[in-house]
PDB file of C-alpha atoms in Angstrom:
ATOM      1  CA  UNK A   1      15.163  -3.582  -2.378  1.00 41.00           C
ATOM      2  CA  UNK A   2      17.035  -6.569  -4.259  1.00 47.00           C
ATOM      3  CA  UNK A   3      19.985  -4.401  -3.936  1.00 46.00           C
ATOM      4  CA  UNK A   4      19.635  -4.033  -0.028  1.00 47.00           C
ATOM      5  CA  UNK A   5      18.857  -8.102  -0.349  1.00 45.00           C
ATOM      6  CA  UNK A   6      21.734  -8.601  -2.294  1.00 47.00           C
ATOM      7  CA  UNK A   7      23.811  -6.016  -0.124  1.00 49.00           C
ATOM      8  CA  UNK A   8      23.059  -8.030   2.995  1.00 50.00           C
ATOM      9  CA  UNK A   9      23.727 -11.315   1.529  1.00 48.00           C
ATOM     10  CA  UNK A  10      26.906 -10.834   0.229  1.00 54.00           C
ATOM     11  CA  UNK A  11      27.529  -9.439   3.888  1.00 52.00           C
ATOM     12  CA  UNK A  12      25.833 -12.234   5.767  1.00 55.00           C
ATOM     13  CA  UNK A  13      23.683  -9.609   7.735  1.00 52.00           C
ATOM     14  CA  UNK A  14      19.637  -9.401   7.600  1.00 59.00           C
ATOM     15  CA  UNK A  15      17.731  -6.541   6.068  1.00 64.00           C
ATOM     16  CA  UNK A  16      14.930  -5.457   8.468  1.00 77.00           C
ATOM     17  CA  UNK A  17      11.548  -5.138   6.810  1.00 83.00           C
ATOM     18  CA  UNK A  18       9.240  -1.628   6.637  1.00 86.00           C
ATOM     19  CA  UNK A  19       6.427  -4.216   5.825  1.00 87.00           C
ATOM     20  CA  UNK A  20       6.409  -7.913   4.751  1.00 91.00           C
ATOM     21  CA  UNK A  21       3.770  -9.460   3.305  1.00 93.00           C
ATOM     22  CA  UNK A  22       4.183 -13.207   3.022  1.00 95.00           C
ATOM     23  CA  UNK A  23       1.381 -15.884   1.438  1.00 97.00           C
ATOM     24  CA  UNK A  24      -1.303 -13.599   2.134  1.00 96.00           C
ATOM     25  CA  UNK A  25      -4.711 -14.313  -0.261  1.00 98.00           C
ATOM     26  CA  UNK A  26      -7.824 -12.726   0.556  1.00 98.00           C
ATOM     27  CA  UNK A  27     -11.552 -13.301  -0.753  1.00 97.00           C
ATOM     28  CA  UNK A  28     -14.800 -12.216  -0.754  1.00 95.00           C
ATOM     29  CA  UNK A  29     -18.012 -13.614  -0.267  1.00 94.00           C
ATOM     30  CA  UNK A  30     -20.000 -12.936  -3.146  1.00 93.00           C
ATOM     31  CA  UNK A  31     -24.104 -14.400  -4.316  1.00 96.00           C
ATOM     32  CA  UNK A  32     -22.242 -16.234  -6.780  1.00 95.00           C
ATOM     33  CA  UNK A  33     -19.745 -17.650  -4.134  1.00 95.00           C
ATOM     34  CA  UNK A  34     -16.328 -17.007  -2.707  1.00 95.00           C
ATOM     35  CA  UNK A  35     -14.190 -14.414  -5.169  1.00 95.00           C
ATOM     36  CA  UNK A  36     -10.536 -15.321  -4.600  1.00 96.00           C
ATOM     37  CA  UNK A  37      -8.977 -11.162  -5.347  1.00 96.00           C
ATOM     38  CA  UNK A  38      -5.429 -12.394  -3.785  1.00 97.00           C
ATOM     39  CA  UNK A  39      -3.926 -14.944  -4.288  1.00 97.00           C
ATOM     40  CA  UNK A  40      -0.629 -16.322  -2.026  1.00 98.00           C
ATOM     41  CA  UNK A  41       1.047 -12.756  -2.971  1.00 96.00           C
ATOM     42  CA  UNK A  42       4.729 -12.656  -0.734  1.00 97.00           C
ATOM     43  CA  UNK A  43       6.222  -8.660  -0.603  1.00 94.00           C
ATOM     44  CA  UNK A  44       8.975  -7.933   1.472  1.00 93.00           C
ATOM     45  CA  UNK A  45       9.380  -3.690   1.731  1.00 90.00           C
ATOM     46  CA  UNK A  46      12.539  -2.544   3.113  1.00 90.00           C
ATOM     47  CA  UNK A  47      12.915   0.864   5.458  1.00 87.00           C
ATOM     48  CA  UNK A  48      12.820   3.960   2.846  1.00 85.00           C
ATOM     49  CA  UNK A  49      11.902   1.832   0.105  1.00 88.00           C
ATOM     50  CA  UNK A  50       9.120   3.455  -2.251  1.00 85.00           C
ATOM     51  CA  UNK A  51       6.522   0.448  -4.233  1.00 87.00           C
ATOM     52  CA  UNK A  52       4.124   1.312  -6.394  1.00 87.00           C
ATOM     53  CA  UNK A  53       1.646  -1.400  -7.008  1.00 89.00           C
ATOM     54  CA  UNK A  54       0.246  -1.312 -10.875  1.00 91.00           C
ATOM     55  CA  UNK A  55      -2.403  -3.137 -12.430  1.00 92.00           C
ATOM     56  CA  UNK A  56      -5.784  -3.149 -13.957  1.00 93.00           C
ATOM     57  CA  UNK A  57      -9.005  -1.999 -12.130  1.00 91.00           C
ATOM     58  CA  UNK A  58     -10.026  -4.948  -9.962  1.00 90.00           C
ATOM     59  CA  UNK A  59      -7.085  -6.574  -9.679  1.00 93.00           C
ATOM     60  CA  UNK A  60      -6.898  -6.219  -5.985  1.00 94.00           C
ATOM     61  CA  UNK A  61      -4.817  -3.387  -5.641  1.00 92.00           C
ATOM     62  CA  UNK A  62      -7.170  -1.702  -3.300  1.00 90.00           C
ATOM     63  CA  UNK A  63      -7.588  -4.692  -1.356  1.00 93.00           C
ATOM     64  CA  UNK A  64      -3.962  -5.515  -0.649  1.00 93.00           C
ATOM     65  CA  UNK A  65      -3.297  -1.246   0.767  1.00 88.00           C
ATOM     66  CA  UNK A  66      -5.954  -1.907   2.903  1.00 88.00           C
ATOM     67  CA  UNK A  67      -4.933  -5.142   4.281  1.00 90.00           C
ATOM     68  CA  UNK A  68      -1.120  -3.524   4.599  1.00 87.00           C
ATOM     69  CA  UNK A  69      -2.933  -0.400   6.601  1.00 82.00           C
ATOM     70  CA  UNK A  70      -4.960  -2.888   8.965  1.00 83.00           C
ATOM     71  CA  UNK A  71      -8.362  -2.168   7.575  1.00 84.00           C
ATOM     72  CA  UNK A  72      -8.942  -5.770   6.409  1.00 90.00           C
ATOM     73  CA  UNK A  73      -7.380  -8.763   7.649  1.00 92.00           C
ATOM     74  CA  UNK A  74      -6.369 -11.244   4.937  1.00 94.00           C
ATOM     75  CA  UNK A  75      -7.964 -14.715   4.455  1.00 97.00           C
ATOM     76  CA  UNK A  76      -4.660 -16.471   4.523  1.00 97.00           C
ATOM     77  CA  UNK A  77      -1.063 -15.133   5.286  1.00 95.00           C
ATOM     78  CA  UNK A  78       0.653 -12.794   7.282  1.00 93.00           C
ATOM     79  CA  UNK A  79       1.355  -9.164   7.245  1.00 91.00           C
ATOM     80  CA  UNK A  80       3.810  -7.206   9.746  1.00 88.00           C
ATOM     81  CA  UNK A  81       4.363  -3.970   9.627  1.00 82.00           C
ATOM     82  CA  UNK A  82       7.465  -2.264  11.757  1.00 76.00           C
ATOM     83  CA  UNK A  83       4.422  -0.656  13.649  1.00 68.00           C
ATOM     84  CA  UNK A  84       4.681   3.322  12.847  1.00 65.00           C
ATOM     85  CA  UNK A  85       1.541   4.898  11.190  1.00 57.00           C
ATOM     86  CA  UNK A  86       1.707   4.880   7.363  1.00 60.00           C
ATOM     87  CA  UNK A  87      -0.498   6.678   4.583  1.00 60.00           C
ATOM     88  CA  UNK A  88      -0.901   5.405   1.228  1.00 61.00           C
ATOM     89  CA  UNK A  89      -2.489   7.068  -1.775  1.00 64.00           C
ATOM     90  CA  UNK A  90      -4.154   5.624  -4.773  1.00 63.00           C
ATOM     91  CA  UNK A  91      -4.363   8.910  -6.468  1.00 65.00           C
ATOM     92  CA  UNK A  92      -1.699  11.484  -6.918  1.00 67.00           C
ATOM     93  CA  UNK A  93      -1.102  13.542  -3.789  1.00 73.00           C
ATOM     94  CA  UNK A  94       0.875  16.565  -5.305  1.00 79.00           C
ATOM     95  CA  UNK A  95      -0.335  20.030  -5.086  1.00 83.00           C
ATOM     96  CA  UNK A  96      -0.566  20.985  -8.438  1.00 84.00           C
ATOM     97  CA  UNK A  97       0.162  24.727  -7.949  1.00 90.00           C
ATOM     98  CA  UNK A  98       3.331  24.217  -6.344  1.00 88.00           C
ATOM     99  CA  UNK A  99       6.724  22.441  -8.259  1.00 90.00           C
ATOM    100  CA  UNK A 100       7.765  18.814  -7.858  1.00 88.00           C
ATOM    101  CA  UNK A 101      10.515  20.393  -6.133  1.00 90.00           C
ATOM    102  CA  UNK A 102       8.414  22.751  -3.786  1.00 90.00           C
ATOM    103  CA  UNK A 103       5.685  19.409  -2.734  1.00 86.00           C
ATOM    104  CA  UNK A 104       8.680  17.529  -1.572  1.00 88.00           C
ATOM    105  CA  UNK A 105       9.769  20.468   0.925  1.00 89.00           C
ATOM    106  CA  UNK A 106       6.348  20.424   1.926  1.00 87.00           C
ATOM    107  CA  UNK A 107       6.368  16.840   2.524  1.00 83.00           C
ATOM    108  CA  UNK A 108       9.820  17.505   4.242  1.00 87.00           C
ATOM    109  CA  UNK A 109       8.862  20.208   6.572  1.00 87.00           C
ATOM    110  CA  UNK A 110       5.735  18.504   7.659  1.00 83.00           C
ATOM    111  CA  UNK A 111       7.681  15.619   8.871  1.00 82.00           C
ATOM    112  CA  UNK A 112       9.903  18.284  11.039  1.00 86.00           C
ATOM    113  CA  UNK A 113      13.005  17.954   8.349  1.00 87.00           C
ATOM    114  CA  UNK A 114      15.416  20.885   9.564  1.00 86.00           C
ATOM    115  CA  UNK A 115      16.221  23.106   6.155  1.00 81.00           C
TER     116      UNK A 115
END
């Protein structure tokens, strides 16, 4: 996406975002107290663009996917999505028994992509 960025600065237009994620924290409520798991995280995702979010178990991973998907609502921030239905694994989500190349045609012709 810094390219796209880039792309439209040099251009002077604007870059529509997929999804953009700006200041957004989120805690929990915990017997010990409040459990700050975000922290003022800003994410701007452009049309097409593919993220993968990496980090340790706990880190908040999770938490942010579910906030992006509507499940949650953050304790701070903003999220906006470009309002179409989106599905985000955590695992892999390949069939093993076909090829790489065979699970993206699949993925393809689900989505009605014409051969």
């Amino acid at each position: 996406m810094a390219t796209a960025l880039a792309k439209a600065a040099d251009t002077g237009t604007s870059v529509a975002s997929a999804a953009r994620i700006e200041h957004v924290s989120k805690s929990f409520t915990t017997p010990a107290g409040q459990q700050l798991v975000l922290d003022d995280i800003t994410l701007d995702v452009a049309p097409g663009e593919f993220v993968t979010l990496l980090g340790a178990s706990g880190c908040g991973k999770s938490t942010l996917l579910n906030l992006v998907a509507g499940l949650d609502k953050p304790s701070a921030g903003t999220i906006g999505t470009d309002g179409r239905p989106a599905l985000m694994f955590q695992e892999h989500a390949l069939f093993p028994w076909l090829t790489a190349g065979k699970n993206i045609e699949l993925a393809l012709k689900l989505r009605g992509v014409p051969k």
